Structure formats: C-alpha cells, structure tokens
Amino acid sequence: MSKIKAPLNWLEKNCKQIFDSIPVLSYAWKKIENDFILIKHNKTAQDYGLNGIEIHEGLKASELYAEIPEIFSDLLICASQKKEFAKEVKLKQKATSQQGIYHCYYNFISPDIVLLHVNTEIPNYQFNSEKQAKKSGIIKFKKEDNSLLHNVNKFEKLLNEAPDIIFNVDCEGKILFINRVPEGYDIKKVIGSNCLNYLHPKYRDKGKRKLQEVFNKGESDVYEALALGGQGELFWVSIRLGAIKDDDDIVVSVLLILRDISEKKQAEDKLRESEEIFRTLTEQSFLGIIIIQDNLIKYVNKKAAKMFGLNIDEIMNWPPGELLKVIHPDDKKFVVEQLNKKQSGESDATTQYQFRGIKNSGEIIFLEVFSKTINYEGKPADFVTLLDITERIYFEKIIKDSELALRKRVKELSCLYDLSRIIDQQNESINEFMGHLVSLLPTAFQFPEKTCVRINLGHKEYKSIDFKQTDWKINSREKINGDIMEIEAYYKEDNQFMEEEIALLREISSRVKIFIEKRRTEEKLRSEKKFTEDLINTTSDTIFVFDPEKGKAIRWNKAFK
C-alpha cells in the first residue's frame, strides 16, 4: 500500500519538527486505567531525559517516574481535574547526571491526554531540525492520469494486472466487469450485483449521488468511503469515477477505480492526533515561538504575540525588517547579527542569549532566546523560542540592590563601631585619635582601596596613606572651640560618592567634634586641677578639709603637716 500524507499547510506538516526543536522536555501521556502510556515525546526528551531511563513510545509513567512519585501524582491530578498547572520538582538529567529544581507544566487535552513540559537548562543544546525534516519529509501526490479507458476489451490484460480494483457499472450501479475482488468474495457472484452493496450503509447515498453525477455531467470525480470486505471487515477506499462514452459522446457506463487507502487513513488519523498535540503544545506553550525567513515572520504563536502586546495578525502582516521595532536600540546590533546568521545558515551563530524587547505600549521587557537555523520550505530560517524573564530580572535586581545596601550598611556600622571603640580609649590623645581616624575612614566607603582621607584641625593636618587630592571629593566642616575641623574624602579614580556616604561622613564628623570638645575639656580640667593643687601645696598657710560627720580632716596641704 502506498504511504501518502495529505499536503497540508507548512505548520501542520512540520509541527513535529517544531515539537522536536523546542529546548524543553515534552511528553504526551495517554491515561490507561490507573497509569499513563507515552504516545509522543520530542527529541529533547529523548536526548536529555530524566533519571537515565531510555525514553520510548509505550513506556509507562509509573516506570519512568518510579523515583519521582510527585510527577506521577501530578499527572493523575491533571487528568482527573482536567486543568493545567505548574510546579517545581527536583529532577536528575540523563545528560549531566546533575540534580536541580525544574519547572514542570501540565496541560490536559480532552479526552484523556496530559502534556508534560519540563523546563530545564540543557548544556550545549543543538537543534537537529534539518535532519528531522528529512526524516519526516512529505511525500507529494503523484499526478493521476485522468485519461479514461474507452475500450475495455483493448485494455483487459492491463486491467487484470492492475493493483487496484477496477470495475465497470451501468447507470443503475450494476457491475458489468471487474478485474478482481477482495478475498472472501466470489467474482462470479460479484458481476451483476450492485456496486453500492459493497459500501458501508452510511456511504451508499453518497456513492449513488456521485455515480449519477458522472452519468449526467460526463465529468470524472473521486471520493473516499468505507467499504465492506469479504469477511465483513471494514476498510477505507478511494474511489475514482470516469465516464465511458460512445461515438456520440453519450455516457454509456462508468469506470470505477477502487484503491485501498486504509494505511493512509490510519497514518492521517495518527497525524491528526499528533497535530492536535503539537498544535496544543505550540499554542499553550509558556514559550513564545517565532519562525523568521528573509526578515519576514513566517509563523508566530499567541504567547510570542502577547509578549509584545500584539496579536498574531498584526505580526504576520509586518513587512520585511519590521521585527526590529520590538528590539531595544542598545541590543539591536547583536540581535540583528544573530538573526542574519541563522537565516543564512551560518554555523557560528549564538543559540542562547538575552535581549531587551519593547512592547507595543513602550514597556521594556527582558527576553531569553533559544534559537537555531531550520530548513523551512527548502530554505534556511531562524526558529526562535522566547522566554519572558522580566520578572526574574526584576527580582534579581532587587536582591542585588538589597545585598549591596546590606554590605554598605555593614561597612557603615563597622566604621561607627570602631570609631566608638577609639573614642572610648580614655588615655589616647587627640593627635593619636586623629592618626587612627584617617586610617579607619576609607573602610567606610564602597571602594576602600580607592579612597583616601585628609583631616584639617586648626593648623594641624592628618592624612591617610597614599593620600591623593582629586576632583572626586566630599567633605564635612565643624567649628570646635574656635578652630575649624574639615574632614575630606577623595576617590583616587573617577567615581561618584553616594548620598549615603555623604550622610555617613557628616555623622562621623559630628561624633569627632563631640569627642574633641570632650577631650579638650577633660585636658583643661586636668590642667586646672594640677595648677590648683600646686598652688595649695606651695602656700605657707595651713589648709585642710574637715569632715564633721567623721570628726576629722580628710585632705590637707604640706603646711598642715
């Protein structure tokens, strides 16, 4: 039997190629009682499967996920509740033997199919769509010879040797001649019987109508129907009808060519089932899918259109190069270079990268691209899958900014703590304190190794090691007991101080002012105390302090002794 696939549009013919090219592990499970049977899987699942188990059609889900019962349980939930959902699961890749947390997406297709997509990072993933296209290439119909056989006797030998069943009927459908019959029929009994009796009852009215149309119009026709076999079995046939005319161009009988197309119909049914799965995959996929050739959009799914705030018709009507308007200007050069390489079939193109896109509203989005050259209608094209990572980038920035803010805060607190510790050292002079301070202050800034400090107090100057005066400076001034104190911080290279660093320097300057004022007051008190004691001890008068409660002197000078 000839194996012929009906020519459909490109997407329907090649949805398997798309299915195999997506860098996501994809499985189609059919529910059988309390288990699932694998009826389809893509090449990615074959090459980068889970747990080291070989993937093949007919595999049971209970076997594949024996060590991952959570997935098997989720398949049952998806099938019973008939809904779609996503979960994170810990899985082990066959290709890398590494475990990780991956996103599993479950989609239900009525009546009993569950699509499972596992989003994972695949190392050095390579598309193989050209080879796949050759494997699943479409066999075109051969042009049928529509010439009719005007002289049955002349071609009797040819008819008897033909692989098809060929018979001649009159206007009532009575079989006048037949070259052979299916197994189980007696050719002698078949000749003279009505040809419509060998069709399934639901197709007999159609067969009768087709026959009458050929007799009335004299034009050839063809249709498909279910026929009855000699053992009562049903099989699909293609029936071609051709008018046999006399010398006066009047139709005298009709020649019918019956071809068994059961295998073809089975292939078509299987193809339709596959197409339904693959079409559902592309339209329900969490990935945007675009095919670009000659800078024209050849295919786009709903997800990709939605990413840019557009609909499919708008994108499909773009003129060549219009795609560039949804690419951020700063990323356009690189993305265009990759698009051109893929459309030219160059081997050094980057298969995975990120870029910024622009939605129809003007909003900036971040996209991750998995891209590869495929063969589309005999020419190279760029097969692009898009993943919207805007939310991920947003949260990564929040985390990064939080970590940076935390590190800065730790530096500030550490500096203030060390400053408090130095201040608490009672025996340290102001000069010693200032020496420690110029060494401590650079550590409080975001780039300590690039920071230097100078402190001017009255006529004295204190500098950190490798001090260098530059244009990148912040400072804080305080007036202390008539003296001016100025603390200056410089970046040795081009850098801008942050507002938090300026505020920190002011806080440090304020604390240093309090310390110096306190220390100067303490030094003045100690000096005055010593002066008073010296004065008392040098006088010739007797001086003492008497405690009436104790009834005795508690302090006295040398003259008292």
Coordinates of C-alpha atoms in Angstrom, one line a residue:
M1 CA 0.0 0.0 0.0
S2 CA 1.3 3.5 -0.8
K3 CA 2.1 5.7 2.1
I4 CA 0.8 9.1 1.3
K5 CA 0.4 12.1 3.6
A6 CA -2.1 14.7 2.5
P7 CA -0.4 18.0 1.7
L8 CA -1.4 20.5 4.5
N9 CA -0.1 23.9 5.3
W10 CA 3.5 24.2 6.5
L11 CA 2.8 24.4 10.2
E12 CA 0.6 21.3 10.2
K13 CA 3.1 19.3 8.2
N14 CA 6.0 20.4 10.3
C15 CA 4.6 20.7 13.8
K16 CA 6.6 17.6 14.7
Q17 CA 9.7 19.5 13.7
I18 CA 8.7 22.4 15.9
F19 CA 7.8 20.0 18.7
D20 CA 11.3 18.3 18.4
S21 CA 13.1 21.7 18.2
I22 CA 11.8 23.3 21.4
P23 CA 14.5 23.1 24.1
V24 CA 12.1 21.7 26.6
L25 CA 11.5 18.1 27.6
S26 CA 8.0 17.4 26.3
Y27 CA 5.9 14.2 26.8
A28 CA 2.4 13.3 25.7
W29 CA 0.8 10.8 28.2
K30 CA -2.4 8.9 27.4
K31 CA -4.3 7.7 30.5
I32 CA -4.9 3.9 30.6
E33 CA -6.7 2.9 33.8
N34 CA -4.5 3.9 36.7
D35 CA -1.4 4.5 34.7
F36 CA -0.2 6.5 31.6
I37 CA 1.3 5.3 28.4
L38 CA 3.8 7.5 26.5
I39 CA 2.4 8.2 23.0
K40 CA 4.6 11.0 21.9
H41 CA 7.8 12.7 23.1
N42 CA 10.2 15.2 21.5
K43 CA 13.9 14.8 20.6
T44 CA 14.9 17.0 23.6
A45 CA 13.2 14.5 26.0
Q46 CA 15.0 11.6 24.1
D47 CA 18.5 13.3 24.3
Y48 CA 18.2 14.9 27.7
G49 CA 15.8 12.6 29.6
L50 CA 15.4 12.1 33.3
N51 CA 16.9 9.6 35.7
G52 CA 18.9 7.9 33.0
I53 CA 15.9 5.9 31.7
E54 CA 15.6 5.4 27.9
I55 CA 12.5 7.0 26.5
H56 CA 10.3 5.2 24.0
E57 CA 6.7 5.2 23.0
G58 CA 4.7 2.7 25.1
L59 CA 6.7 3.5 28.2
K60 CA 4.6 3.6 31.4
A61 CA 4.7 6.8 33.5
S62 CA 4.8 4.6 36.7
E63 CA 8.1 3.2 35.4
L64 CA 9.7 6.5 34.2
Y65 CA 8.7 8.3 37.4
A66 CA 9.3 5.5 39.9
E67 CA 11.8 7.6 41.7
I68 CA 9.8 10.8 41.2
P69 CA 6.4 9.9 42.5
E70 CA 5.4 13.6 42.7
I71 CA 5.3 13.8 38.9
F72 CA 3.2 10.7 38.6
S73 CA 0.8 12.0 41.2
D74 CA 0.6 15.4 39.3
L75 CA -0.3 13.5 36.1
L76 CA -3.2 11.9 37.9
I77 CA -4.3 15.2 39.3
C78 CA -4.2 16.9 35.9
A79 CA -6.1 14.0 34.3
S80 CA -8.8 13.9 37.0
Q81 CA -9.3 17.6 37.5
K82 CA -8.8 18.4 33.7
K83 CA -6.9 21.5 34.3
E84 CA -3.4 23.0 33.7
F85 CA -0.9 24.0 36.3
A86 CA 2.8 24.3 37.0
K87 CA 5.1 23.0 39.8
E88 CA 8.7 22.9 40.8
V89 CA 10.2 19.4 41.1
K90 CA 13.7 18.1 41.9
L91 CA 14.9 16.2 38.9
K92 CA 18.1 14.5 37.6
Q93 CA 19.1 15.0 33.9
K94 CA 20.3 12.0 31.9
A95 CA 22.9 14.1 30.0
T96 CA 24.6 15.7 33.0
S97 CA 23.7 13.4 35.9
Q98 CA 23.1 16.6 37.9
Q99 CA 20.1 17.3 40.1
G100 CA 18.3 20.6 40.1
I101 CA 14.9 22.3 40.7
Y102 CA 13.0 22.5 37.4
H103 CA 9.6 23.8 36.4
C104 CA 7.0 21.2 35.3
Y105 CA 4.0 22.3 33.3
Y106 CA 0.9 20.1 33.0
N107 CA -1.7 20.6 30.2
F108 CA -4.8 18.4 29.8
I109 CA -6.2 17.6 26.3
S110 CA -9.6 16.0 26.1
P111 CA -10.5 13.2 26.5
D112 CA -7.5 11.5 28.2
I113 CA -4.1 13.1 27.2
V114 CA -1.8 15.0 29.5
L115 CA 1.1 17.1 28.1
L116 CA 4.0 17.4 30.4
H117 CA 6.7 20.1 29.6
V118 CA 9.9 20.2 31.8
N119 CA 11.8 23.5 31.6
T120 CA 15.5 22.8 32.2
E121 CA 18.9 24.2 31.3
I122 CA 20.3 22.0 28.6
P123 CA 24.1 22.2 28.1
N124 CA 25.2 23.0 24.6
Y125 CA 21.8 22.2 23.2
Q126 CA 21.9 21.7 19.4
F127 CA 18.9 21.7 17.2
N128 CA 18.6 18.9 14.5
S129 CA 15.7 20.1 12.6
E130 CA 17.2 19.7 9.1
K131 CA 17.7 16.0 9.7
Q132 CA 14.3 15.8 11.3
A133 CA 12.7 17.5 8.3
K134 CA 14.3 14.9 6.0
K135 CA 13.0 12.1 8.3
S136 CA 9.5 13.4 8.3
G137 CA 9.5 14.8 4.7
I138 CA 6.2 14.9 2.9
I139 CA 5.6 12.6 0.0
K140 CA 3.6 14.5 -2.6
F141 CA 0.8 13.0 -4.5
K142 CA 1.8 11.9 -8.0
K143 CA -0.3 13.4 -10.6
E144 CA -3.0 11.0 -11.6
D145 CA -3.5 10.1 -15.2
N146 CA -7.1 11.3 -15.8
S147 CA -7.4 9.8 -19.3
L148 CA -10.3 7.3 -19.5
L149 CA -10.2 3.9 -20.9
H150 CA -12.6 4.0 -23.9
N151 CA -12.2 0.4 -25.0
V152 CA -12.4 -2.1 -22.1
N153 CA -11.6 -5.1 -24.2
K154 CA -8.5 -3.5 -25.6
F155 CA -7.1 -3.0 -22.1
E156 CA -8.5 -6.1 -20.5
K157 CA -5.0 -7.5 -19.8
L158 CA -3.8 -4.3 -18.3
L159 CA -6.9 -4.1 -16.0
N160 CA -6.4 -7.7 -14.8
E161 CA -2.8 -7.0 -13.8
A162 CA -3.6 -3.6 -12.2
P163 CA -3.0 -3.5 -8.4
D164 CA -6.3 -1.6 -7.9
I165 CA -9.8 -3.0 -8.2
I166 CA -11.2 -1.7 -11.5
F167 CA -14.8 -2.3 -12.5
N168 CA -17.4 -1.0 -15.0
V169 CA -21.0 -0.3 -14.0
D170 CA -24.2 0.8 -15.7
C171 CA -26.5 3.7 -14.7
E172 CA -28.1 1.5 -12.0
G173 CA -24.8 0.6 -10.5
K174 CA -24.8 -3.0 -11.7
I175 CA -21.3 -4.3 -12.1
L176 CA -20.6 -5.2 -15.8
F177 CA -16.9 -6.1 -15.4
I178 CA -14.4 -6.3 -12.5
N179 CA -10.7 -7.2 -12.7
R180 CA -10.5 -8.8 -9.3
V181 CA -12.3 -8.9 -5.9
P182 CA -11.2 -8.8 -2.3
E183 CA -10.5 -12.0 -0.5
G184 CA -13.8 -13.7 0.6
Y185 CA -15.8 -12.6 -2.4
D186 CA -16.7 -14.8 -5.5
I187 CA -16.1 -12.8 -8.7
K188 CA -18.9 -14.7 -10.5
K189 CA -21.4 -13.5 -7.9
V190 CA -20.0 -10.0 -7.8
I191 CA -20.5 -9.5 -11.5
G192 CA -24.1 -8.4 -12.0
S193 CA -24.6 -7.2 -8.4
N194 CA -24.9 -3.6 -7.4
C195 CA -21.6 -1.9 -6.6
L196 CA -23.3 0.2 -3.8
N197 CA -23.9 -3.0 -1.8
Y198 CA -20.1 -3.2 -1.1
L199 CA -20.1 0.2 0.7
H200 CA -20.8 0.8 4.3
P201 CA -24.5 1.8 4.6
K202 CA -23.7 5.4 5.6
Y203 CA -21.8 5.9 2.4
R204 CA -24.3 4.4 -0.1
D205 CA -26.3 7.5 -0.7
K206 CA -23.1 9.4 -1.4
G207 CA -21.9 6.7 -3.7
K208 CA -25.2 6.7 -5.6
R209 CA -25.1 10.5 -5.9
K210 CA -21.5 10.5 -7.2
L211 CA -22.4 7.8 -9.8
Q212 CA -25.4 9.8 -11.1
E213 CA -23.4 13.0 -11.4
V214 CA -20.8 11.3 -13.6
F215 CA -23.6 9.9 -15.8
N216 CA -25.3 13.3 -16.0
K217 CA -22.3 15.5 -16.5
G218 CA -19.8 13.2 -18.0
E219 CA -17.0 14.5 -15.7
S220 CA -14.6 12.5 -13.6
D221 CA -14.9 12.5 -9.8
V222 CA -13.2 11.0 -6.8
Y223 CA -14.3 10.4 -3.2
E224 CA -13.4 8.3 -0.1
A225 CA -15.6 5.8 1.6
L226 CA -15.7 2.8 4.0
A227 CA -16.0 -0.5 2.1
L228 CA -17.1 -4.0 3.2
G229 CA -14.5 -6.8 3.0
G230 CA -15.2 -10.4 2.1
Q231 CA -15.0 -11.3 5.8
G232 CA -17.3 -8.5 7.0
E233 CA -14.3 -6.3 7.8
L234 CA -14.3 -2.5 7.0
F235 CA -11.5 -0.8 5.1
W236 CA -11.1 2.7 3.7
V237 CA -11.0 3.1 -0.1
S238 CA -10.5 5.9 -2.6
I239 CA -13.0 5.6 -5.5
R240 CA -12.2 7.4 -8.8
L241 CA -15.1 7.5 -11.3
G242 CA -14.6 8.1 -15.0
A243 CA -17.3 8.3 -17.8
I244 CA -17.2 5.9 -20.7
K245 CA -18.8 7.4 -23.8
D246 CA -19.9 6.2 -27.2
D247 CA -19.1 7.7 -30.5
D248 CA -21.9 10.2 -30.0
D249 CA -20.3 11.4 -26.7
I250 CA -23.1 9.9 -24.6
V251 CA -22.1 8.3 -21.3
V252 CA -22.9 4.6 -21.6
S253 CA -21.2 3.3 -18.4
V254 CA -18.8 4.4 -15.7
L255 CA -15.4 3.0 -14.9
L256 CA -14.5 2.9 -11.1
I257 CA -11.0 2.5 -9.8
L258 CA -11.0 1.4 -6.2
R259 CA -7.8 1.7 -4.1
D260 CA -7.3 0.5 -0.6
I261 CA -6.2 3.5 1.5
S262 CA -6.6 2.0 5.0
E263 CA -2.9 2.5 5.8
K264 CA -3.1 6.1 4.5
K265 CA -6.2 6.8 6.6
Q266 CA -4.5 5.3 9.7
A267 CA -1.5 7.5 9.0
E268 CA -3.7 10.5 8.6
D269 CA -5.6 9.7 11.8
K270 CA -2.3 9.3 13.7
L271 CA -1.0 12.5 12.0
R272 CA -4.2 14.4 13.1
E273 CA -3.8 13.2 16.6
S274 CA -0.1 14.3 16.6
E275 CA -1.0 17.6 15.0
E276 CA -3.6 18.2 17.7
I277 CA -1.0 17.5 20.4
F278 CA 1.7 19.6 18.7
R279 CA -0.7 22.5 17.9
T280 CA -1.8 22.4 21.5
L281 CA 1.9 22.4 22.5
T282 CA 2.7 25.5 20.5
E283 CA -0.4 27.4 21.3
Q284 CA -0.5 26.6 25.1
S285 CA 3.3 26.7 25.5
F286 CA 4.8 29.0 28.0
L287 CA 7.4 29.8 25.4
G288 CA 6.9 32.3 22.5
I289 CA 7.6 30.7 19.2
I290 CA 8.6 32.6 16.0
I291 CA 9.9 31.5 12.6
I292 CA 11.8 34.1 10.6
Q293 CA 12.9 33.8 7.0
D294 CA 14.1 36.6 4.7
N295 CA 13.4 39.0 7.6
L296 CA 9.7 38.1 7.3
I297 CA 7.7 36.4 10.1
K298 CA 6.5 33.1 8.8
Y299 CA 4.9 31.8 12.0
V300 CA 4.2 33.2 15.5
N301 CA 2.2 31.7 18.3
K302 CA -0.1 33.5 20.7
K303 CA 2.4 33.5 23.5
A304 CA 5.0 35.4 21.4
A305 CA 2.5 37.9 20.2
K306 CA 1.2 38.5 23.7
M307 CA 4.8 39.1 24.9
F308 CA 4.9 42.2 22.7
G309 CA 1.3 43.3 23.4
L310 CA 0.2 42.5 19.8
N311 CA -2.0 39.9 18.1
I312 CA -0.9 37.2 15.6
D313 CA -2.5 39.0 12.6
E314 CA -0.6 42.2 13.3
I315 CA 2.8 40.4 13.4
M316 CA 2.1 38.2 10.4
N317 CA 1.4 41.4 8.3
W318 CA 4.7 43.0 9.2
P319 CA 6.8 44.0 6.1
P320 CA 10.4 42.8 6.0
G321 CA 12.5 44.2 8.9
E322 CA 9.5 45.4 10.9
L323 CA 10.6 43.0 13.6
L324 CA 13.4 45.4 14.5
K325 CA 10.9 47.8 16.1
V326 CA 10.4 45.5 19.0
I327 CA 14.1 45.2 19.8
H328 CA 15.7 47.7 22.2
P329 CA 18.1 50.1 20.3
D330 CA 21.1 49.1 22.6
D331 CA 20.6 45.4 21.8
K332 CA 19.6 45.7 18.1
K333 CA 23.1 45.3 16.6
F334 CA 23.7 42.0 18.3
V335 CA 20.2 40.6 17.7
V336 CA 20.2 41.6 14.0
E337 CA 23.6 39.9 13.6
Q338 CA 22.2 36.7 15.1
L339 CA 19.0 36.8 13.0
N340 CA 21.1 37.2 9.8
K341 CA 23.4 34.3 10.7
K342 CA 20.5 32.0 11.5
Q343 CA 18.7 32.9 8.3
S344 CA 21.9 32.4 6.3
G345 CA 22.5 29.0 7.9
E346 CA 25.9 30.1 9.4
S347 CA 27.3 27.7 12.0
D348 CA 28.9 30.2 14.4
A349 CA 25.7 31.8 15.5
T350 CA 24.8 32.0 19.2
T351 CA 22.0 29.7 20.1
Q352 CA 21.1 31.1 23.5
Y353 CA 21.2 34.8 24.6
Q354 CA 19.2 37.5 26.3
F355 CA 18.0 40.9 24.9
R356 CA 15.6 43.6 25.8
G357 CA 12.3 43.9 23.8
I358 CA 9.8 46.7 23.5
K359 CA 6.1 46.1 23.9
N360 CA 3.5 47.9 21.9
S361 CA 2.9 50.1 24.9
G362 CA 6.6 51.1 25.1
E363 CA 7.3 49.0 28.1
I364 CA 10.7 47.3 28.2
I365 CA 10.8 43.5 28.7
F366 CA 13.7 41.1 29.1
L367 CA 13.7 38.0 26.9
E368 CA 15.8 34.9 26.8
V369 CA 16.2 33.3 23.4
F370 CA 16.8 29.8 22.3
S371 CA 17.4 30.0 18.5
K372 CA 18.6 27.8 15.7
T373 CA 18.6 27.5 11.9
I374 CA 16.0 25.2 10.5
N375 CA 15.0 24.2 6.9
Y376 CA 11.8 25.9 6.0
E377 CA 10.3 25.2 2.6
G378 CA 13.8 24.4 1.2
K379 CA 15.5 27.5 2.6
P380 CA 17.2 28.3 5.9
A381 CA 15.1 30.1 8.5
D382 CA 15.5 31.2 12.1
F383 CA 13.5 29.1 14.6
V384 CA 13.2 31.3 17.7
T385 CA 11.8 30.4 21.1
L386 CA 11.3 33.2 23.6
L387 CA 11.0 33.1 27.4
D388 CA 9.9 36.3 29.2
I389 CA 12.4 36.7 32.1
T390 CA 11.4 40.3 33.0
E391 CA 10.1 39.3 36.4
R392 CA 13.2 37.2 37.1
I393 CA 15.5 40.1 36.1
Y394 CA 13.4 42.4 38.3
F395 CA 13.7 40.2 41.4
E396 CA 17.4 39.6 40.7
K397 CA 18.0 43.4 40.7
I398 CA 16.0 43.7 44.0
I399 CA 18.2 41.0 45.5
K400 CA 21.4 42.5 44.2
D401 CA 20.4 46.0 45.4
S402 CA 19.5 44.6 48.8
E403 CA 22.8 42.8 49.1
L404 CA 24.7 46.0 48.1
A405 CA 22.7 48.1 50.5
L406 CA 23.4 45.5 53.3
R407 CA 27.1 45.4 52.5
K408 CA 27.2 49.2 52.7
R409 CA 25.3 49.3 55.9
V410 CA 27.6 46.7 57.4
K411 CA 30.6 48.9 56.4
E412 CA 29.0 51.9 58.0
L413 CA 28.1 50.1 61.2
S414 CA 31.6 48.6 61.4
C415 CA 33.2 52.0 60.9
L416 CA 31.0 53.6 63.5
Y417 CA 31.7 50.8 65.9
D418 CA 35.4 51.1 65.5
L419 CA 35.1 54.9 65.9
S420 CA 33.2 54.4 69.2
R421 CA 35.9 52.0 70.4
I422 CA 38.7 54.5 69.7
I423 CA 36.7 57.3 71.4
D424 CA 36.3 55.1 74.5
Q425 CA 40.1 54.8 74.9
Q426 CA 40.5 57.3 77.7
N427 CA 44.3 57.6 77.6
E428 CA 44.5 58.4 73.9
S429 CA 45.4 62.0 73.0
I430 CA 43.7 63.9 70.2
N431 CA 46.7 63.5 68.0
E432 CA 46.7 59.7 68.5
F433 CA 43.0 59.7 67.8
M434 CA 43.3 61.6 64.6
G435 CA 46.0 59.2 63.4
H436 CA 43.7 56.2 63.9
L437 CA 40.8 58.1 62.3
V438 CA 42.4 58.8 59.0
S439 CA 43.3 55.0 58.7
L440 CA 39.8 53.9 59.7
L441 CA 37.7 56.2 57.5
P442 CA 38.5 54.7 54.0
T443 CA 37.0 51.4 55.1
A444 CA 33.6 53.0 55.4
F445 CA 33.2 53.7 51.7
Q446 CA 32.1 51.4 48.8
F447 CA 35.6 51.3 47.3
P448 CA 38.1 51.4 50.3
E449 CA 41.1 50.7 48.2
K450 CA 40.4 53.8 46.0
T451 CA 39.6 56.1 48.9
C452 CA 41.9 58.5 50.8
V453 CA 41.2 60.9 53.6
R454 CA 42.6 64.2 55.0
I455 CA 41.6 66.0 58.2
N456 CA 42.5 69.6 59.0
L457 CA 42.1 70.7 62.6
G458 CA 43.1 74.2 63.2
H459 CA 46.7 74.4 61.9
K460 CA 47.3 70.6 62.0
E461 CA 46.8 68.2 59.1
Y462 CA 46.3 64.4 59.2
K463 CA 46.4 62.2 56.0
S464 CA 45.8 58.6 55.2
I465 CA 48.5 56.5 53.4
D466 CA 48.9 57.3 49.7
F467 CA 46.8 60.4 50.0
K468 CA 45.9 62.0 46.7
Q469 CA 43.8 65.1 46.1
T470 CA 41.4 64.7 43.1
D471 CA 38.2 66.2 41.7
W472 CA 36.1 63.4 43.2
K473 CA 35.6 64.7 46.7
I474 CA 33.2 65.0 49.6
N475 CA 33.8 67.0 52.8
S476 CA 32.3 68.0 56.2
R477 CA 33.2 71.0 58.3
E478 CA 32.7 71.6 62.0
K479 CA 33.6 74.5 64.3
I480 CA 35.3 73.3 67.5
N481 CA 36.3 75.8 70.3
G482 CA 37.2 78.5 67.7
D483 CA 39.0 76.0 65.4
I484 CA 37.7 74.8 62.1
M485 CA 37.8 71.0 61.5
E486 CA 37.4 69.7 57.9
I487 CA 37.2 66.1 57.0
E488 CA 37.8 65.4 53.3
A489 CA 37.3 62.1 51.5
Y490 CA 38.6 61.6 47.9
Y491 CA 38.3 58.9 45.3
K492 CA 41.6 58.4 43.6
E493 CA 39.8 57.4 40.3
D494 CA 36.6 58.6 38.6
N495 CA 33.8 57.6 40.9
Q496 CA 30.8 59.3 42.4
F497 CA 30.1 59.3 46.1
M498 CA 26.6 58.2 47.1
E499 CA 24.2 60.1 49.3
E500 CA 24.6 57.5 52.0
E501 CA 28.3 58.1 52.1
I502 CA 27.9 61.8 52.3
A503 CA 25.5 61.4 55.2
L504 CA 27.9 58.9 56.9
L505 CA 30.8 61.4 56.7
R506 CA 28.6 64.1 58.3
E507 CA 27.7 61.6 61.1
I508 CA 31.4 60.8 61.7
S509 CA 32.3 64.5 61.6
S510 CA 29.7 65.2 64.3
R511 CA 30.9 62.4 66.6
V512 CA 34.5 63.5 66.1
K513 CA 33.6 67.1 67.1
I514 CA 31.9 65.8 70.3
F515 CA 35.0 63.7 71.1
I516 CA 37.4 66.5 70.6
E517 CA 35.3 69.0 72.6
K518 CA 35.1 66.5 75.4
R519 CA 38.7 65.6 75.3
R520 CA 39.8 69.2 75.3
T521 CA 37.5 69.9 78.3
E522 CA 39.0 66.9 80.1
E523 CA 42.5 68.1 79.4
K524 CA 41.7 71.6 80.6
L525 CA 40.1 70.3 83.8
R526 CA 43.2 68.1 84.5
S527 CA 45.4 71.1 83.9
E528 CA 43.4 73.4 86.2
K529 CA 43.3 70.7 88.8
K530 CA 47.0 70.3 88.8
F531 CA 47.5 74.1 88.9
T532 CA 45.2 74.4 91.9
E533 CA 46.9 71.5 93.8
D534 CA 50.3 73.0 93.1
L535 CA 49.1 76.4 94.3
I536 CA 47.7 75.0 97.6
N537 CA 50.9 72.9 98.3
T538 CA 53.2 75.9 97.9
T539 CA 51.4 78.3 100.3
S540 CA 52.7 78.7 103.9
D541 CA 49.2 78.8 105.3
T542 CA 47.6 75.8 106.8
I543 CA 44.8 74.5 104.6
F544 CA 42.7 71.4 105.3
V545 CA 39.2 69.9 104.7
F546 CA 37.3 68.8 107.8
D547 CA 34.5 66.1 107.7
P548 CA 32.2 66.9 110.6
E549 CA 30.5 63.5 110.3
K550 CA 33.7 61.7 110.7
G551 CA 35.1 64.3 113.1
K552 CA 38.5 64.5 111.3
A553 CA 40.4 66.2 108.5
I554 CA 40.2 64.3 105.2
R555 CA 42.5 66.5 103.0
W556 CA 45.3 69.0 103.8
N557 CA 48.4 70.7 102.4
K558 CA 52.0 70.4 103.3
A559 CA 51.8 73.3 105.7
F560 CA 49.2 71.4 107.8
K561 CA 51.6 68.5 108.2

